[in-house]
Every structure is written in structure tokens, then in C-alpha cells.
């Protein structure tokens, strides 16, 4: 069974641009969560999607948004990029909202210059 | 106050020793507790989770939970150099599907 896939793996953007990251969960998994990981703050929860609906949102500004498609694939978008948005963005999938096991993708490393 | 706090380390233990990793959490409503391992440049992978007070063993790993003290720990017996990684503690509340992670403890096992 294929794992969680994320594209692209690496991105370089400049301040003010916007970026879209993609996540394909494990087949059969319907819950997708997004996290931002930085050396100083660690792993911080961005949002969770289930059945194409955002179920939870972390404490991030409105520049961070996401969506989920009917095939459970998810995208997150960051608009008006800031230097502080440089981070590893991780996507995790689980079968449903009650399942305890989350499987992480390899991440997208974003560098904002 | 952070939801989950861990000592960032680094923690160094000799090969074959027991490594002890600790974590505290702030929300008494937390229900589930997780330990992830993250190798440098890789994504986190789940080691084990625990719900109930007491110990839970899985191979060389033992998770310990004390809800009264809001404390969870991970013991790694017979530590191996391949255990060298950052260990992340995560907590899930009894509502929603949001995980709160600590910043991780870096462990080095010295051959």
C-alpha cells in the first residue's frame, strides 16, 4: 500500500508570492491534517479535513487555507508569503477521525526569500 | 503555557543503556498520548500510543502515563545507535482530531 505522498518536495518562493502544496493520503484514508514544522516552534497543527470539510483549525492567520477533494486529496495554500513561513509542511492521514494512528508524508520544504 | 513540553536535550546514552524521555501536558482533558520518532530529514513515524494510566510495552519501548501528574514518558531499553533521532511527544484531546506536539527531545546513542 502506497504511503502518504506530498508534492512538491522542495519549493523556493519570494516574499509576497503565494504557494499551493498537495497531499495524497493513503488509499482509504479520509482524514488529512496539515502541520508546519520549524526548528523553534516544532510541529504546529494547521488544519484537519474530513469528507471535504475543515473540521479543526490551528492558530494560524487567514493567509493559510486549505481544501479537500472528493477523493480525499488535499491542498493547502499560503498567500502573501512571509520569511517566517519558511518551514517543513507535513501532511498526515488517518482512516477516520477516531483512528489514533496518523501516517505522515515526507513533507514539502518551503524556503521563502 | 505550551500544550506539550519536552526537554529538548540533547540526551546521550551509551549503547545498551535505557533511554528515558519525558513529556508534560497542560490540558487535563487530554485523552490520548503518542510518541513519534523523527530521523533527521525525515517525517515523524509513530512508535506507540497510550490511553490509560500505567505502562504499555511494545518490544524495547515502554510508554508510561500518569494523568494525575499530567506526565508521559518513553523508555527505550537496550538502546541502539539506530535509535538516535528526535522523539516527539503528542497529545490529543477528547474532542476533535487535533494533535498537539512537543518540540522534541534529541537522543544520541553512543556506540
Coordinates of N, CA and C in Angstrom, one line a residue:
Chain A
X1 N 0.9 -1.2 0.0 CA 0.0 0.0 0.0 C 0.9 1.2 0.0
X2 N 0.6 2.2 -0.9 CA 1.4 3.3 -1.0 C 1.2 4.2 0.2
X3 N 2.2 5.0 0.6 CA 2.1 5.9 1.8 C 1.6 7.2 1.3
X4 N 1.6 8.1 2.3 CA 1.2 9.5 2.0 C 2.2 10.2 1.1
X5 N 1.7 10.8 0.0 CA 2.6 11.5 -0.9 C 2.3 13.0 -0.8
X6 N 3.4 13.8 -1.0 CA 3.3 15.2 -1.0 C 4.1 15.8 -2.1
X7 N 3.5 16.7 -2.8 CA 4.2 17.4 -3.9 C 4.0 18.9 -3.8
X8 N 5.0 19.7 -4.1 CA 6.4 19.2 -4.5 C 7.2 18.9 -3.2
X9 N 8.3 18.4 -3.3 CA 9.1 18.1 -2.1 C 9.9 19.4 -1.7
X10 N 10.2 20.2 -2.6 CA 11.0 21.4 -2.3 C 10.5 22.6 -3.1
X11 N 10.5 23.8 -2.5 CA 10.0 25.0 -3.1 C 10.8 26.2 -2.6
X12 N 11.1 27.0 -3.6 CA 11.7 28.3 -3.2 C 10.8 29.4 -3.8
X13 N 10.3 30.3 -2.9 CA 9.5 31.4 -3.3 C 10.0 32.7 -2.7
X14 N 9.5 33.8 -3.2 CA 9.9 35.1 -2.6 C 8.7 35.7 -1.9
X15 N 9.1 36.6 -1.0 CA 8.0 37.3 -0.2 C 6.9 37.8 -1.1
X16 N 5.7 37.7 -0.6 CA 4.6 38.2 -1.3 C 3.9 37.3 -2.3
X17 N 4.7 36.2 -2.7 CA 4.1 35.2 -3.6 C 3.1 34.3 -2.8
X18 N 2.4 33.5 -3.6 CA 1.6 32.5 -2.9 C 2.0 31.1 -3.4
X19 N 1.6 30.1 -2.6 CA 2.1 28.8 -2.9 C 1.0 27.8 -2.6
X20 N 0.9 26.7 -3.4 CA 0.0 25.6 -3.1 C 0.7 24.3 -3.0
X21 N 0.4 23.6 -1.9 CA 1.0 22.3 -1.7 C 0.0 21.2 -1.7
X22 N 0.4 20.1 -2.2 CA -0.6 19.0 -2.4 C -0.2 17.8 -1.5
X23 N -1.3 17.1 -1.1 CA -1.1 15.9 -0.3 C -2.1 14.8 -0.8
X24 N -1.6 13.6 -1.0 CA -2.5 12.5 -1.3 C -2.4 11.5 -0.2
X25 N -3.5 11.2 0.5 CA -3.4 10.3 1.7 C -3.3 8.9 1.2
X26 N -3.1 8.0 2.2 CA -3.1 6.6 1.9 C -4.5 6.2 1.4
X27 N -4.5 5.3 0.5 CA -5.8 4.8 -0.1 C -6.7 4.4 1.0
X28 N -8.0 4.9 1.0 CA -8.9 4.5 2.1 C -8.9 5.4 3.2
X29 N -7.9 6.3 3.4 CA -7.9 7.3 4.5 C -8.7 8.5 4.1
X30 N -9.5 9.0 5.0 CA -10.4 10.1 4.7 C -10.0 11.4 5.5
X31 N -9.2 11.2 6.5 CA -8.9 12.4 7.3 C -7.5 12.8 6.9
X32 N -7.3 14.1 6.7 CA -6.0 14.7 6.3 C -5.7 15.9 7.2
X33 N -4.6 15.9 7.9 CA -4.2 17.0 8.7 C -2.9 17.6 8.1
X34 N -2.8 18.9 8.3 CA -1.6 19.6 7.9 C -0.8 20.2 9.1
X35 N 0.5 20.2 9.1 CA 1.3 20.7 10.1 C 2.4 21.5 9.5
X36 N 2.9 22.5 10.3 CA 4.1 23.3 10.0 C 5.1 22.9 11.0
X37 N 6.3 22.6 10.5 CA 7.4 22.3 11.4 C 8.6 23.2 11.2
X38 N 9.0 23.9 12.3 CA 10.1 24.8 12.3 C 11.0 24.4 13.5
X39 N 12.3 24.7 13.4 CA 13.2 24.4 14.5 C 12.8 25.0 15.8
X40 N 12.2 26.2 15.8 CA 11.9 26.9 17.0 C 10.6 26.5 17.6
X41 N 9.6 26.3 16.8 CA 8.2 26.0 17.3 C 7.8 24.5 17.2
X42 N 8.6 23.7 16.6 CA 8.3 22.3 16.5 C 7.1 22.1 15.5
X43 N 6.4 21.1 15.7 CA 5.2 20.7 14.8 C 4.0 21.5 15.3
X44 N 3.4 22.3 14.5 CA 2.2 23.0 14.8 C 1.1 22.7 13.9
X45 N 0.0 22.4 14.5 CA -1.2 22.0 13.7 C -1.8 23.2 12.9
X46 N -2.0 22.9 11.6 CA -2.6 24.0 10.8 C -4.1 23.7 10.7
X47 N -4.5 22.6 10.1 CA -5.9 22.3 10.0 C -6.1 20.8 9.6
X48 N -7.4 20.4 9.8 CA -7.7 19.0 9.5 C -8.9 19.0 8.6
X49 N -8.9 18.1 7.6 CA -10.0 18.0 6.7 C -10.5 16.6 6.7
X50 N -11.9 16.5 6.7 CA -12.5 15.2 6.6 C -13.8 15.3 5.8
X51 N -14.0 14.4 4.9 CA -15.2 14.5 4.0 C -15.3 15.9 3.4
X52 N -14.2 16.4 2.9 CA -14.2 17.7 2.2 C -14.5 18.9 3.0
X53 N -14.6 18.7 4.3 CA -14.9 19.8 5.2 C -13.8 20.0 6.2
X54 N -13.5 21.3 6.5 CA -12.5 21.6 7.5 C -13.1 21.4 8.9
X55 N -12.5 20.5 9.7 CA -13.0 20.1 11.0 C -12.4 20.8 12.1
X56 N -11.1 21.1 12.0 CA -10.4 21.8 13.0 C -9.4 22.8 12.4
X57 N -9.1 23.9 13.1 CA -8.1 24.8 12.5 C -7.2 25.2 13.7
X58 N -5.9 25.3 13.4 CA -5.0 25.7 14.4 C -4.9 27.2 14.4
X59 N -4.0 27.8 15.2 CA -3.8 29.2 15.4 C -2.9 29.8 14.4
X60 N -3.3 29.8 13.1 CA -2.6 30.4 12.1 C -3.4 31.5 11.4
X61 N -2.7 32.5 10.8 CA -3.5 33.6 10.1 C -4.3 33.1 8.9
X62 N -5.2 33.9 8.5 CA -6.1 33.5 7.4 C -5.3 33.4 6.0
X63 N -4.0 33.7 6.0 CA -3.3 33.5 4.8 C -3.1 32.0 4.5
X64 N -3.3 31.2 5.5 CA -3.2 29.8 5.4 C -4.6 29.2 5.2
X65 N -4.7 28.5 4.1 CA -6.0 27.9 3.8 C -5.8 26.6 3.2
X66 N -6.9 25.8 3.1 CA -6.8 24.5 2.5 C -8.1 24.0 2.0
X67 N -8.1 22.9 1.4 CA -9.3 22.3 0.9 C -9.1 20.8 0.7
X68 N -10.2 20.0 0.7 CA -10.1 18.6 0.4 C -11.0 18.2 -0.7
X69 N -10.6 17.4 -1.6 CA -11.4 17.0 -2.7 C -12.1 15.7 -2.4
X70 N -13.0 15.3 -3.3 CA -13.9 14.1 -3.0 C -13.1 12.8 -3.0
X71 N -11.9 12.8 -3.6 CA -11.0 11.6 -3.5 C -10.1 11.7 -2.3
X72 N -10.3 12.6 -1.4 CA -9.6 12.8 -0.1 C -8.3 13.5 -0.3
X73 N -7.8 13.7 -1.5 CA -6.6 14.5 -1.7 C -6.9 15.9 -1.1
X74 N -5.8 16.5 -0.6 CA -5.9 17.8 0.0 C -4.8 18.8 -0.5
X75 N -5.2 20.0 -0.5 CA -4.2 21.1 -0.9 C -4.2 22.1 0.2
X76 N -3.1 22.7 0.5 CA -3.1 23.9 1.3 C -2.4 25.0 0.5
X77 N -2.9 26.2 0.8 CA -2.4 27.4 0.1 C -1.9 28.4 1.1
X78 N -0.8 29.0 0.8 CA -0.4 30.1 1.7 C -0.2 31.4 0.8
X79 N -0.9 32.4 1.1 CA -0.9 33.6 0.3 C 0.0 34.6 0.9
X80 N 0.5 35.6 0.1 CA 1.3 36.7 0.6 C 2.4 36.1 1.5
X81 N 3.3 35.3 1.0 CA 4.3 34.7 1.8 C 5.2 35.6 2.5
X82 N 5.5 35.2 3.8 CA 6.5 36.0 4.6 C 7.7 35.1 4.9
X83 N 8.8 35.7 5.3 CA 10.0 35.0 5.5 C 9.8 33.9 6.6
X84 N 9.0 34.2 7.5 CA 8.7 33.3 8.6 C 7.9 32.1 8.2
X85 N 7.4 32.0 7.0 CA 6.7 30.9 6.5 C 7.6 29.8 6.1
X86 N 8.9 30.1 6.0 CA 9.9 29.0 5.7 C 9.8 27.9 6.7
X87 N 9.5 26.7 6.2 CA 9.3 25.6 7.1 C 9.1 24.3 6.3
X88 N 9.1 23.2 7.1 CA 8.7 21.9 6.5 C 7.2 21.8 6.7
X89 N 6.4 21.6 5.7 CA 5.0 21.4 5.8 C 4.7 19.9 5.6
X90 N 4.1 19.4 6.7 CA 3.8 17.9 6.7 C 2.3 17.7 6.7
X91 N 2.0 16.7 5.9 CA 0.6 16.2 5.8 C 0.5 14.8 6.5
X92 N -0.6 14.6 7.2 CA -0.7 13.3 7.8 C -2.1 12.8 7.5
X93 N -2.2 11.5 7.3 CA -3.6 10.9 7.0 C -3.9 9.9 8.0
X94 N -5.2 9.7 8.3 CA -5.7 8.6 9.1 C -7.0 8.1 8.5
X95 N -7.4 6.9 8.8 CA -8.6 6.3 8.2 C -9.8 7.1 8.4
X96 N -10.0 7.5 9.7 CA -11.1 8.4 10.0 C -10.8 9.2 11.2
X97 N -11.7 10.0 11.7 CA -11.4 11.0 12.7 C -11.2 10.3 14.1
X98 N -11.6 9.1 14.2 CA -11.4 8.5 15.5 C -10.2 7.6 15.6
X99 N -9.6 7.3 14.4 CA -8.5 6.4 14.4 C -7.3 7.1 15.0
X100 N -6.5 6.5 15.8 CA -5.4 7.1 16.5 C -4.2 7.2 15.7
X101 N -4.0 6.4 14.7 CA -2.8 6.3 14.0 C -2.8 7.3 12.8
X102 N -1.9 8.2 12.9 CA -1.6 9.2 11.8 C -0.4 8.8 11.1
X103 N -0.4 8.8 9.8 CA 0.8 8.5 9.0 C 1.2 9.8 8.3
X104 N 2.5 10.1 8.5 CA 2.9 11.4 7.9 C 3.5 11.1 6.5
X105 N 3.4 12.1 5.6 CA 4.1 12.2 4.4 C 5.5 12.7 4.5
X106 N 6.3 12.7 3.4 CA 7.7 13.1 3.5 C 7.8 14.6 3.7
X107 N 6.8 15.4 3.5 CA 6.8 16.8 3.7 C 7.2 17.6 2.5
X108 N 6.9 18.9 2.5 CA 7.3 19.8 1.5 C 8.1 20.9 2.2
X109 N 9.4 21.0 1.8 CA 10.2 22.1 2.4 C 10.1 23.3 1.6
X110 N 9.6 24.4 2.3 CA 9.4 25.7 1.6 C 10.4 26.7 2.2
X111 N 11.1 27.3 1.2 CA 12.0 28.4 1.6 C 11.5 29.7 1.0
X112 N 11.3 30.7 1.8 CA 10.8 32.0 1.4 C 12.0 33.0 1.4
X113 N 12.3 33.6 0.3 CA 13.5 34.5 0.3 C 13.0 36.0 0.2
Chain B
X1 N 1.5 29.1 28.4 CA 2.0 27.8 28.7 C 1.7 26.9 27.5
X2 N 2.8 26.2 27.1 CA 2.6 25.3 25.9 C 1.8 24.1 26.3
X3 N 1.1 23.6 25.2 CA 0.2 22.4 25.4 C 1.1 21.2 25.9
X4 N 2.2 21.0 25.2 CA 3.1 19.9 25.5 C 4.5 20.4 25.6
X5 N 5.2 20.0 26.6 CA 6.5 20.4 26.9 C 7.5 19.2 27.0
X6 N 8.6 19.3 26.3 CA 9.6 18.3 26.4 C 11.0 19.0 26.6
X7 N 11.9 18.3 27.3 CA 13.2 18.7 27.4 C 13.9 18.5 26.0
X8 N 14.4 19.6 25.4 CA 15.0 19.5 24.1 C 16.2 18.6 24.0
X9 N 16.9 18.4 25.1 CA 18.1 17.7 25.1 C 19.3 18.5 24.7
X10 N 20.3 18.0 24.0 CA 20.4 16.6 23.6 C 20.6 15.6 24.8
X11 N 20.0 14.4 24.6 CA 20.2 13.3 25.6 C 21.2 12.3 25.0
X12 N 22.2 12.0 25.7 CA 23.2 11.0 25.2 C 23.2 9.8 26.1
X13 N 23.1 8.6 25.6 CA 23.2 7.4 26.4 C 24.1 6.4 25.7
X14 N 24.8 5.6 26.4 CA 25.7 4.6 25.8 C 24.8 3.4 25.2
X15 N 25.4 2.8 24.2 CA 24.7 1.6 23.6 C 24.4 0.6 24.7
X16 N 23.1 0.1 24.7 CA 22.7 -1.0 25.6 C 22.1 -0.4 26.9
X17 N 22.2 0.9 27.1 CA 21.6 1.5 28.3 C 20.1 1.8 28.0
X18 N 19.4 2.2 29.1 CA 18.0 2.6 29.0 C 17.9 4.1 28.8
X19 N 17.2 4.6 27.7 CA 17.0 6.0 27.5 C 15.6 6.3 28.0
X20 N 15.5 7.4 28.8 CA 14.3 7.9 29.3 C 13.9 9.3 28.8
X21 N 12.8 9.3 28.2 CA 12.3 10.6 27.6 C 11.0 11.0 28.3
X22 N 10.9 12.3 28.6 CA 9.8 12.8 29.4 C 9.0 13.9 28.7
X23 N 7.8 14.0 29.1 CA 6.9 14.9 28.4 C 5.8 15.3 29.5
X24 N 5.4 16.6 29.5 CA 4.3 17.0 30.3 C 3.3 17.7 29.4
X25 N 2.0 17.7 29.8 CA 1.0 18.4 29.1 C 0.1 19.2 30.0
X26 N -0.5 20.2 29.4 CA -1.3 21.2 30.2 C -2.8 20.9 30.3
X27 N -3.4 20.3 29.3 CA -4.8 20.1 29.3 C -5.2 18.8 30.0
X28 N -5.9 18.9 31.1 CA -6.4 17.7 31.8 C -7.4 16.9 31.0
X29 N -8.0 17.6 30.0 CA -8.9 16.9 29.1 C -8.3 16.0 28.1
X30 N -7.0 16.0 28.0 CA -6.3 15.2 27.0 C -6.6 13.7 27.3
X31 N -6.7 13.0 26.1 CA -7.2 11.6 26.2 C -6.2 10.6 25.7
X32 N -5.5 11.0 24.7 CA -4.6 10.0 24.1 C -3.2 10.6 23.9
X33 N -2.2 9.8 24.1 CA -0.8 10.2 24.2 C 0.1 9.4 23.2
X34 N 0.9 10.1 22.5 CA 1.7 9.4 21.4 C 3.1 9.7 21.5
X35 N 3.9 8.8 21.1 CA 5.4 9.0 20.9 C 5.7 8.8 19.4
X36 N 6.3 9.8 18.8 CA 6.8 9.6 17.4 C 8.3 9.7 17.4
X37 N 8.9 9.1 16.4 CA 10.4 9.2 16.2 C 10.6 9.9 14.9
X38 N 11.5 10.8 14.9 CA 11.8 11.5 13.6 C 13.3 11.6 13.4
X39 N 13.7 10.9 12.4 CA 15.1 10.9 12.0 C 15.4 12.2 11.2
X40 N 16.6 12.6 11.2 CA 17.0 13.9 10.6 C 16.6 13.9 9.1
X41 N 15.9 14.9 8.7 CA 15.5 15.0 7.3 C 14.3 14.1 6.9
X42 N 13.7 13.4 7.9 CA 12.6 12.5 7.6 C 11.4 13.0 8.3
X43 N 10.3 12.4 8.0 CA 9.0 12.7 8.6 C 8.8 11.9 9.9
X44 N 8.0 12.3 10.8 CA 7.7 11.6 12.0 C 7.1 10.2 11.8
X45 N 7.4 9.2 12.5 CA 6.8 7.9 12.4 C 6.3 7.5 13.8
X46 N 5.1 6.9 13.9 CA 4.6 6.6 15.2 C 5.3 5.4 15.8
X47 N 5.7 5.5 17.1 CA 6.3 4.4 17.9 C 5.2 3.7 18.6
X48 N 4.4 4.4 19.4 CA 3.3 3.8 20.2 C 2.4 4.9 20.8
X49 N 1.2 4.5 21.2 CA 0.3 5.4 21.9 C -0.2 4.7 23.1
X50 N -0.7 5.6 24.1 CA -1.2 5.1 25.3 C -2.4 5.9 25.7
X51 N -3.4 5.2 26.3 CA -4.6 5.9 26.8 C -4.8 5.9 28.3
X52 N -4.4 4.8 28.9 CA -4.7 4.6 30.3 C -3.5 4.8 31.2
X53 N -3.7 5.2 32.4 CA -2.6 5.3 33.4 C -1.9 4.0 33.5
X54 N -0.6 4.1 33.6 CA 0.3 2.9 33.8 C 1.2 2.7 32.7
X55 N 1.7 1.5 32.5 CA 2.7 1.2 31.5 C 2.1 0.5 30.3
X56 N 2.7 0.7 29.1 CA 2.4 -0.1 27.9 C 3.7 -0.4 27.2
X57 N 3.9 -1.7 27.0 CA 5.1 -2.1 26.4 C 5.0 -2.6 25.0
X58 N 6.0 -2.3 24.2 CA 6.0 -2.8 22.8 C 7.4 -3.0 22.4
X59 N 7.9 -4.2 22.5 CA 9.3 -4.6 22.2 C 10.2 -3.9 23.2
X60 N 11.1 -3.1 22.7 CA 12.1 -2.4 23.6 C 11.5 -1.1 24.1
X61 N 10.3 -0.7 23.7 CA 9.8 0.6 24.1 C 8.7 0.4 25.2
X62 N 8.7 1.2 26.2 CA 7.6 1.3 27.2 C 7.2 2.7 27.3
X63 N 5.9 2.9 27.2 CA 5.3 4.2 27.4 C 4.7 4.2 28.8
X64 N 4.8 5.3 29.5 CA 4.3 5.4 30.9 C 3.4 6.6 31.0
X65 N 2.2 6.5 31.5 CA 1.3 7.6 31.6 C 0.8 7.8 33.1
X66 N 0.9 9.1 33.5 CA 0.4 9.4 34.8 C -0.5 10.7 34.6
X67 N -1.8 10.4 34.6 CA -2.7 11.5 34.3 C -2.8 12.5 35.4
X68 N -2.7 12.0 36.6 CA -2.8 12.9 37.8 C -1.6 14.0 37.8
X69 N -0.5 13.5 37.3 CA 0.7 14.4 37.2 C 0.8 15.0 35.9
X70 N -0.1 14.6 34.9 CA 0.0 15.1 33.6 C 1.4 14.9 32.9
X71 N 1.8 13.7 33.0 CA 3.1 13.3 32.7 C 3.1 12.0 31.9
X72 N 3.9 12.0 30.8 CA 4.0 10.8 30.0 C 5.5 10.6 29.6
X73 N 5.9 9.4 29.6 CA 7.3 9.1 29.4 C 7.5 8.0 28.4
X74 N 8.7 7.9 27.8 CA 9.0 6.8 26.9 C 10.4 6.2 27.4
X75 N 10.4 4.9 27.6 CA 11.7 4.3 28.0 C 12.1 3.4 26.8
X76 N 13.3 3.5 26.4 CA 13.9 2.7 25.4 C 15.0 1.8 26.0
X77 N 14.7 0.5 26.1 CA 15.6 -0.5 26.7 C 16.6 -0.9 25.6
X78 N 17.8 -1.3 26.1 CA 18.9 -1.8 25.2 C 19.0 -0.8 24.0
X79 N 19.3 0.4 24.3 CA 19.4 1.4 23.2 C 20.4 1.1 22.2
X80 N 20.1 1.3 20.9 CA 20.9 1.1 19.8 C 21.3 2.4 19.1
X81 N 22.4 2.4 18.4 CA 22.8 3.6 17.6 C 21.7 4.0 16.7
X82 N 20.9 3.0 16.2 CA 19.8 3.3 15.2 C 18.7 4.0 15.9
X83 N 18.6 4.1 17.2 CA 17.6 4.8 18.0 C 17.9 6.3 18.0
X84 N 19.1 6.7 17.6 CA 19.4 8.1 17.6 C 18.5 8.9 16.6
X85 N 17.7 9.8 17.2 CA 16.7 10.5 16.5 C 16.1 11.6 17.4
X86 N 15.2 12.3 16.9 CA 14.4 13.2 17.8 C 13.1 12.5 18.1
X87 N 12.7 12.5 19.4 CA 11.5 11.9 19.8 C 10.4 13.0 20.2
X88 N 9.3 12.8 19.5 CA 8.2 13.8 19.7 C 7.1 13.2 20.5
X89 N 6.7 14.0 21.5 CA 5.5 13.6 22.3 C 4.3 14.4 21.7
X90 N 3.2 13.7 21.6 CA 2.0 14.3 21.1 C 0.8 13.9 21.9
X91 N -0.2 14.9 22.0 CA -1.3 14.7 22.9 C -2.6 15.0 22.1
X92 N -3.6 14.2 22.3 CA -4.9 14.5 21.6 C -5.9 14.7 22.7
X93 N -6.7 15.7 22.5 CA -7.8 16.0 23.5 C -9.0 15.0 23.2
X94 N -9.9 15.0 24.1 CA -11.0 14.1 24.0 C -12.1 14.7 23.0
X95 N -11.9 15.8 22.4 CA -12.8 16.3 21.4 C -11.9 16.7 20.2
X96 N -12.5 16.4 19.0 CA -11.8 16.8 17.8 C -10.7 15.8 17.5
X97 N -10.0 16.1 16.4 CA -8.9 15.2 15.9 C -7.6 16.0 15.8
X98 N -7.4 16.9 16.8 CA -6.2 17.8 16.7 C -5.1 17.3 17.7
X99 N -4.0 17.1 17.1 CA -2.8 16.6 17.9 C -1.9 17.8 18.2
X100 N -1.5 17.8 19.5 CA -0.5 18.8 19.9 C 0.8 18.2 20.2
X101 N 1.8 18.7 19.5 CA 3.2 18.1 19.6 C 4.1 19.0 20.5
X102 N 5.0 18.3 21.2 CA 6.1 18.9 21.8 C 7.2 19.2 20.8
X103 N 8.2 20.0 21.2 CA 9.2 20.3 20.2 C 10.3 19.2 20.1
X104 N 10.2 18.2 20.9 CA 11.0 17.0 20.6 C 12.3 17.0 21.5
X105 N 12.7 15.8 21.8 CA 14.0 15.6 22.5 C 14.9 14.8 21.6
X106 N 16.1 15.4 21.4 CA 17.1 14.8 20.6 C 17.9 13.7 21.4
X107 N 17.9 12.5 20.9 CA 18.6 11.4 21.5 C 19.7 10.9 20.7
X108 N 20.9 10.8 21.3 CA 22.0 10.2 20.7 C 22.5 8.9 21.4
X109 N 22.6 7.8 20.8 CA 23.1 6.6 21.4 C 24.5 6.4 20.9
X110 N 25.4 6.4 21.9 CA 26.8 6.3 21.6 C 27.3 4.9 21.6
X111 N 27.9 4.4 20.4 CA 28.4 3.0 20.3 C 29.5 2.7 21.3

